Amino acid sequence: MALPKLAPAQPAHDKLRALGIIALNGMFDEMDALGVLRYAASDVLPGDLAIVSSFGADSAVLLHLVAQVDPSLPVYFLETGKHFTETLDYVEALKKHLGLINVQAIYPNQADVERFDPAGTLWETDPDSCCHIRKTEPLEPITEQFGGWVTGRKRFQTVERGVLPHFELTSDDRIKVNPLAYFSDADVNRYKIEHGLPEHPLFAKGYKSIGCAPCTSVVAEGEDPRAGRWRGLNKKECGIHFDFNGAIASPMTAPATRHTLWKNGGFIADPFHAWAEGDEPTGASYKHVPLPVFLANREAILANPHPLGLLVAPGDRIEDVEADLHRFASVAIQFPGFTDGRGYSTARLLSQRYQYANEIRAIGDVLQDQIPLMRRCGINAFVVTHEPTRQALIENRLPEVNIFYQPVGTAEIPVGTRPFLRRVS
Amino acid sequence: MYRYDEFDEAFVAGRTAQFTDQINRRLSGELSEDQFRPLRLMNGLYLQLHAYMLRIAVPYGTLSSRQMRKLAHIARTYDRGYGHFTTRQNIQFNWPKLKDVPAILRELGSVEMHSIQTSGNCIRNTTTDQFAGAAADEIIDPRPVAEIIRQWSSLHPEFSYLPRKFKIAMTGSPNDRAAIRFHDIGLQAATNAAGDIGWEVWVGGGLGRTPMIGKLINSFVPNEHLLAYLESIMRVYNRYGRRDNKFKARIKILVHEEGLETIKGQVEAEFAEVRGGVLTLPQEEVDRITAYFAPPQFTPQPATKIDVAYQSIIDPAYGRWLDNNINSHREPGYASVTISLKPIGGAPGDATAQQMDDVADIAERYAFDELRVTHEQNLVLPHVAVADLRAVYDALLATGLAEGNTGLITDMICCPGLDFCALANARSIPIAQEISRTFAEPKRQAEIGDLKIKISGCINACGHHHVGHIGILGVEKKGGELYQITLGGDATQQAAVGKIIGPGFEAEKLPKAIETLVDTYIAKRESADETFIQAYRRLGEAPFKEALYGTA
């Protein structure tokens, strides 16, 4: 048995980093799994975070969280060549169900496979080495690209994982994020049911933890769910969760483009493009012309035969273009920060005082909490990039108080004989 | 009092559900703190030095016993057994847990209360005279209009993301007890030549780092057009108020920089467009709301005359209370009672859960179930039969709230200061406590008479120091706390901003400095009838300055 190596003296930087991790874990005591993952993706490691998923029995939970935070987060799947066909089907099924648009497969280095496992039976004679060439090695170049990665590990799974925190620092100075660390077996099952997540096809057949086909067996009722992994061997981890090193990633599908214009109850293709510096007022088409540009080039733009919109920035005076509003197919009101409320006044003037009946869209920092107010002010289209807001719109669950004290316009009708102040949408 | 109907209930329940969802999204991390901040502020939830602080709206300062008991229950269950009444006639709890806030809001909803718009860059609780509907000098009761403004401004879709917070105060009496000239909009009841009731509208007043006295923008807006006029002001402010600098974002700066005439022109142009539109108040709606504020069923009282001089001899504490804490009532045989939340050496505006329960009992038994919160951080029983005053006094005495010091030097306004507030530069509660102890002697207080001391722990002036006859401002100097003294401020219809008199004092030297000012006043006053502020106006700052700092 090898003696533990003496750790080299830690540079101050590393100590700070380690302390940072402790602080992170402290901060997230009160947060749930979604909070941990969201904070990791947006604040700790923005653009620098990947997920490795086995697409096993419990993977749907983590992947569902990923889809809520950002469906374009990279998700890597170790295509060891030894998976059940059911697992490969499940990869496709989950991608579709959750709307994940950036799932990539990682394959072992073919030369290594031919050299160390020519007969394909290495799992039988030396499972550690099999895991090494099929998982640990191929994963290394991927992990090198990212400052951190997300795992679906849970404390309950093995004794060694019993102290698993939300955030860990690996020996190669990367952060491992474990949003499900505190999930129990029951939590996992409840979550799957609550969110209607599709089951791995083998789960119903008694497989509670699913890895490569040769090293996975059915577990009995009441048995540790991971007991079916490497059954009979003193092996609980495949190697990638100790530390890692190793090969080649190839995208299985190209990332899909997504629509950002919400109108009439759905995300639709936006015919308009952003006005760019140097665009010609005379020839522009399907652009929102900034209001000052319109004022400076009024004749030219009125003579322009193409469909155009008008871009109104917070300081712009909509009354200056009142007479020409009919020229525009769309007015885009800019909300540069969601605390800047000038656009609400612009929208009311536009829709109520000037009776502008075409599209009035909000662009910029559009969040779900603002949309109900924007609607009441007459805005009828929204360009939304904030993922939770997109989800809220799709699922029709905007946080809204839908009865109103004050009349703001004509679209709201009095309820029964209630006094004038009261309207309901 | 106003009572919720199904609509109001549904509205508050809807808002509570909405805010609960926002909290859950914060707990799940879907909302960043940056995104959550304006949402939580709009529902009265602050992040203070040590914990969250929840500020609960007490619309125009009126409370029923049931509501007061609920506040006591919240203090006991979710906080540390006390609450703090504020200068905006609200109450705040300093130690709630974020996860408990939805439960607190549901409890509040069950007694027709909420924390909607008690902070954030939106229209805040409309404040008014604590003696509204009771005072002998009142032209009209401002509460029905205050309630209409509350409804109109609640979750207003256009005015929820203003450049900065917006405060409206109103009074129905010529004697301004609501400091209307120091609010973004101040409304003073007025009548025109035809005898119609309307409102004088003052705009651009405020305290903070740039104190300004409000300016008269319209001397008579008919009641039915008041909302249209307010909306006109709000729209001009929302569109043109400064957003580049938080410290210059209040409407007072817009009015100051653009000039009253320019703003008035814009407001009147807007008013011309919206006047007569959907915001015109139908008389039947005004009547419907007004009916809620009908006076209680007063019973004819036997002519009761209390011989205060006699009482003062046999029970001096009761005599002082009669002298200072009783306000004349429009109904013969009745009086309004101020319950001082300024016990000697206490934290101004604080009340324990037990005290809240006791006050609720007293209000139920002797005061038609009604309570008020004053902007000077006291409570009021608006309608008490004179014959019951002794019983009320005894009950207050039993719960430690019988201090007879209303309007006297120990009746101070004081902000929470560095003991709680994340903005503060200096402590203010301990300063108030020390001054209170310095002048504890009742004879001394009586000799000094009316004198308003107001203390703020930073330039944001939540303690209204600019309008204290003596104002105290805590500042940070070279790592220590220093207290600047201003003199001559006045929050009433004789509005004035106090002037800084000289270099600041260290905390331990401050009570002595205040004593020096008071001694100077007593030595120089023409008679005991000349109050501190009157003497200051006559004498100017010179004698006070000389007493404090010596001759130049």
Coordinates of N, CA and C in Angstrom, one line a residue, chain B residues 56 63-79 82-83 85 91 93 103-114 352-353 356-358 360-361 371:
Chain B
I56 N -43.6 47.4 6.9 CA -45.0 47.1 6.7 C -45.8 48.4 6.6
L63 N -54.6 52.2 12.1 CA -54.6 50.8 12.5 C -55.8 50.5 13.4
S64 N -56.3 49.3 13.2 CA -57.4 48.8 14.1 C -56.7 48.0 15.2
S65 N -57.4 47.6 16.3 CA -56.8 46.8 17.3 C -56.4 45.5 16.8
R66 N -57.2 44.9 15.9 CA -56.9 43.6 15.3 C -55.6 43.6 14.6
Q67 N -55.4 44.7 13.8 CA -54.2 44.9 13.1 C -53.0 45.0 14.0
M68 N -53.2 45.8 15.1 CA -52.1 46.0 16.0 C -51.7 44.7 16.7
R69 N -52.7 43.9 17.0 CA -52.4 42.6 17.6 C -51.7 41.7 16.7
K70 N -52.0 41.8 15.4 CA -51.3 41.0 14.4 C -49.8 41.4 14.4
L71 N -49.6 42.7 14.5 CA -48.2 43.2 14.4 C -47.5 42.7 15.7
A72 N -48.2 42.6 16.8 CA -47.6 42.1 18.0 C -47.2 40.6 17.8
H73 N -48.1 39.9 17.2 CA -47.9 38.5 16.9 C -46.7 38.3 16.0
I74 N -46.6 39.1 15.0 CA -45.5 39.0 14.1 C -44.2 39.3 14.8
A75 N -44.2 40.3 15.6 CA -43.0 40.7 16.4 C -42.5 39.5 17.3
R76 N -43.5 38.8 17.9 CA -43.2 37.7 18.8 C -42.8 36.5 18.0
T77 N -43.5 36.2 16.9 CA -43.2 34.9 16.2 C -42.1 34.9 15.3
Y78 N -41.9 36.0 14.6 CA -40.9 36.1 13.5 C -39.8 37.0 13.8
D79 N -39.9 37.8 14.8 CA -38.8 38.8 15.1 C -38.4 38.7 16.5
Y82 N -40.2 42.9 19.2 CA -40.5 44.3 19.2 C -40.6 44.8 17.7
G83 N -41.1 46.0 17.5 CA -41.2 46.6 16.2 C -40.8 48.0 16.3
F85 N -41.7 51.8 14.9 CA -42.6 52.7 14.1 C -41.8 53.8 13.5
I91 N -44.4 50.6 10.1 CA -43.7 49.8 11.1 C -42.7 48.9 10.5
F93 N -39.8 45.7 11.0 CA -39.3 44.6 11.8 C -37.8 44.4 11.3
A103 N -44.8 33.9 4.9 CA -45.7 33.6 6.0 C -46.2 34.9 6.6
I104 N -45.2 35.8 6.9 CA -45.5 37.1 7.5 C -46.5 37.8 6.6
L105 N -46.3 37.8 5.3 CA -47.2 38.5 4.4 C -48.6 37.9 4.4
R106 N -48.7 36.6 4.5 CA -50.0 36.0 4.6 C -50.7 36.4 5.9
E107 N -49.9 36.4 6.9 CA -50.5 36.8 8.2 C -51.1 38.3 8.1
L108 N -50.3 39.1 7.5 CA -50.7 40.5 7.3 C -52.0 40.6 6.5
G109 N -52.0 39.8 5.4 CA -53.1 39.8 4.5 C -54.4 39.5 5.2
S110 N -54.3 38.6 6.3 CA -55.5 38.2 7.0 C -56.1 39.3 7.8
V111 N -55.3 40.4 8.0 CA -55.9 41.6 8.7 C -55.8 42.8 7.8
E112 N -55.9 42.6 6.5 CA -56.0 43.7 5.6 C -54.7 44.6 5.6
M113 N -53.6 44.0 5.7 CA -52.3 44.7 5.7 C -51.4 44.1 4.7
H114 N -50.3 44.9 4.4 CA -49.4 44.4 3.4 C -48.1 45.2 3.5
T352 N -42.7 47.1 22.2 CA -42.6 45.6 22.4 C -44.0 45.0 22.0
A353 N -43.9 43.7 21.7 CA -45.1 42.9 21.4 C -46.2 43.1 22.5
M356 N -47.7 46.5 22.2 CA -48.7 46.6 21.1 C -50.0 45.9 21.5
D357 N -49.9 44.8 22.1 CA -51.1 44.1 22.5 C -51.9 44.9 23.5
D358 N -51.2 45.5 24.5 CA -51.9 46.4 25.5 C -52.6 47.6 24.8
A360 N -53.6 47.8 21.8 CA -54.7 47.3 21.1 C -55.9 47.2 22.0
D361 N -55.7 46.6 23.2 CA -56.8 46.4 24.2 C -57.4 47.8 24.6
L371 N -56.5 53.3 16.0 CA -55.1 53.8 16.4 C -54.5 54.5 15.2

